[in-house]
Amino acid sequence: MARNIPGDIQNSASWRLVFTREAEKDAKKLAAAGLKPKAIELLEILRENPFQTPPPFEKLVGDLAGAYSRRINIKHRLVYEILEKEKVVKVIRMWTHYE
């Protein structure tokens, strides 16, 4: 289940961000790895316009078909779904989509 989480990202713009439990756990790993600023930068972009490029995004296939991915760094990705009717961006993972 996705939930709103308070903190560094405010949901005052046009798209609402919600985070899965896994994404919440990943946020702690990102902070410990020093990647929090880059993740926050990407989340702000998604909050403003999830279709914005740059930075580039890719549409995922397989188990994550329908989701999108943006690079946090060479190894880690921010994986999310866009629920257009609700104007919601559901953040699925913020670590790696290869695990």
Short mmCIF file of C-alpha atoms in Angstrom, two decimals:
data_model
loop_
_atom_site.label_atom_id
_atom_site.label_comp_id
_atom_site.label_asym_id
_atom_site.label_seq_id
_atom_site.Cartn_x
_atom_site.Cartn_y
_atom_site.Cartn_z
CA MET A 1 0.00 0.00 0.00
CA ALA A 2 1.29 3.45 -0.86
CA ARG A 3 1.16 6.21 1.72
CA ASN A 4 1.99 9.88 1.86
CA ILE A 5 5.12 10.56 3.86
CA PRO A 6 6.04 13.91 5.33
CA GLY A 7 9.54 15.27 5.20
CA ASP A 8 11.77 16.82 2.59
CA ILE A 9 9.23 16.68 -0.23
CA GLN A 10 6.09 18.77 0.09
CA ASN A 11 3.02 17.77 -1.91
CA SER A 12 1.91 21.31 -2.76
CA ALA A 13 2.52 21.21 -6.54
CA SER A 14 0.36 19.67 -9.22
CA TRP A 15 1.36 16.00 -8.74
CA ARG A 16 1.04 14.16 -5.43
CA LEU A 17 3.83 11.78 -4.43
CA VAL A 18 3.06 8.56 -2.57
CA PHE A 19 5.64 6.01 -1.44
CA THR A 20 5.47 2.24 -1.05
CA ARG A 21 6.81 0.68 2.13
CA GLU A 22 9.83 -0.51 0.11
CA ALA A 23 10.52 3.03 -1.11
CA GLU A 24 10.39 4.29 2.49
CA LYS A 25 13.01 1.68 3.46
CA ASP A 26 15.09 2.59 0.40
CA ALA A 27 15.08 6.26 1.47
CA LYS A 28 17.01 5.29 4.61
CA LYS A 29 19.58 3.40 2.50
CA LEU A 30 19.96 6.41 0.19
CA ALA A 31 20.58 8.73 3.12
CA ALA A 32 23.23 6.36 4.52
CA ALA A 33 24.89 6.14 1.08
CA GLY A 34 24.97 9.94 0.65
CA LEU A 35 22.51 9.85 -2.27
CA LYS A 36 19.64 11.68 -0.59
CA PRO A 37 20.24 15.06 -2.35
CA LYS A 38 20.04 13.47 -5.82
CA ALA A 39 16.92 11.50 -4.87
CA ILE A 40 15.26 14.68 -3.57
CA GLU A 41 16.14 16.48 -6.80
CA LEU A 42 14.47 13.71 -8.85
CA LEU A 43 11.41 13.63 -6.57
CA GLU A 44 10.97 17.38 -6.98
CA ILE A 45 11.02 16.94 -10.76
CA LEU A 46 8.40 14.17 -10.53
CA ARG A 47 6.24 16.34 -8.28
CA GLU A 48 6.34 19.18 -10.80
CA ASN A 49 6.03 17.11 -14.00
CA PRO A 50 6.70 13.34 -14.10
CA PHE A 51 7.07 13.47 -17.90
CA GLN A 52 9.82 16.14 -17.87
CA THR A 53 13.09 15.50 -19.68
CA PRO A 54 15.90 16.00 -18.93
CA PRO A 55 16.78 14.04 -16.91
CA PRO A 56 15.83 11.12 -19.12
CA PHE A 57 13.58 8.31 -17.98
CA GLU A 58 12.89 4.88 -19.36
CA LYS A 59 9.74 2.84 -19.53
CA LEU A 60 10.23 -0.51 -17.81
CA VAL A 61 9.20 -3.94 -19.07
CA GLY A 62 8.74 -7.38 -17.49
CA ASP A 63 7.66 -7.46 -13.85
CA LEU A 64 7.76 -3.67 -13.73
CA ALA A 65 5.88 -3.06 -16.98
CA GLY A 66 3.99 0.21 -16.81
CA ALA A 67 6.53 1.76 -14.44
CA TYR A 68 9.28 4.24 -15.21
CA SER A 69 12.85 4.56 -14.03
CA ARG A 70 15.27 7.47 -13.57
CA ARG A 71 18.90 7.19 -12.53
CA ILE A 72 19.92 8.27 -9.06
CA ASN A 73 23.45 7.18 -9.93
CA ILE A 74 25.10 4.51 -12.10
CA LYS A 75 23.75 1.69 -9.92
CA HIS A 76 20.57 2.96 -8.29
CA ARG A 77 17.25 3.91 -9.82
CA LEU A 78 14.11 5.68 -8.76
CA VAL A 79 11.25 3.48 -10.00
CA TYR A 80 7.74 4.91 -10.13
CA GLU A 81 4.28 4.62 -11.65
CA ILE A 82 2.24 7.53 -12.95
CA LEU A 83 -1.47 7.47 -12.13
CA GLU A 84 -2.64 10.18 -14.52
CA LYS A 85 -6.32 10.30 -13.56
CA GLU A 86 -5.45 10.86 -9.90
CA LYS A 87 -2.40 13.06 -10.69
CA VAL A 88 -0.35 10.80 -8.42
CA VAL A 89 3.22 9.57 -8.79
CA LYS A 90 3.64 6.30 -6.88
CA VAL A 91 7.29 5.78 -5.95
CA ILE A 92 7.92 2.03 -5.94
CA ARG A 93 11.65 1.82 -5.21
CA MET A 94 14.52 4.22 -4.69
CA TRP A 95 17.42 1.82 -4.58
CA THR A 96 17.97 -0.58 -7.46
CA HIS A 97 15.39 -2.29 -9.63
CA TYR A 98 17.75 -5.23 -10.13
CA GLU A 99 17.24 -6.67 -6.63
#
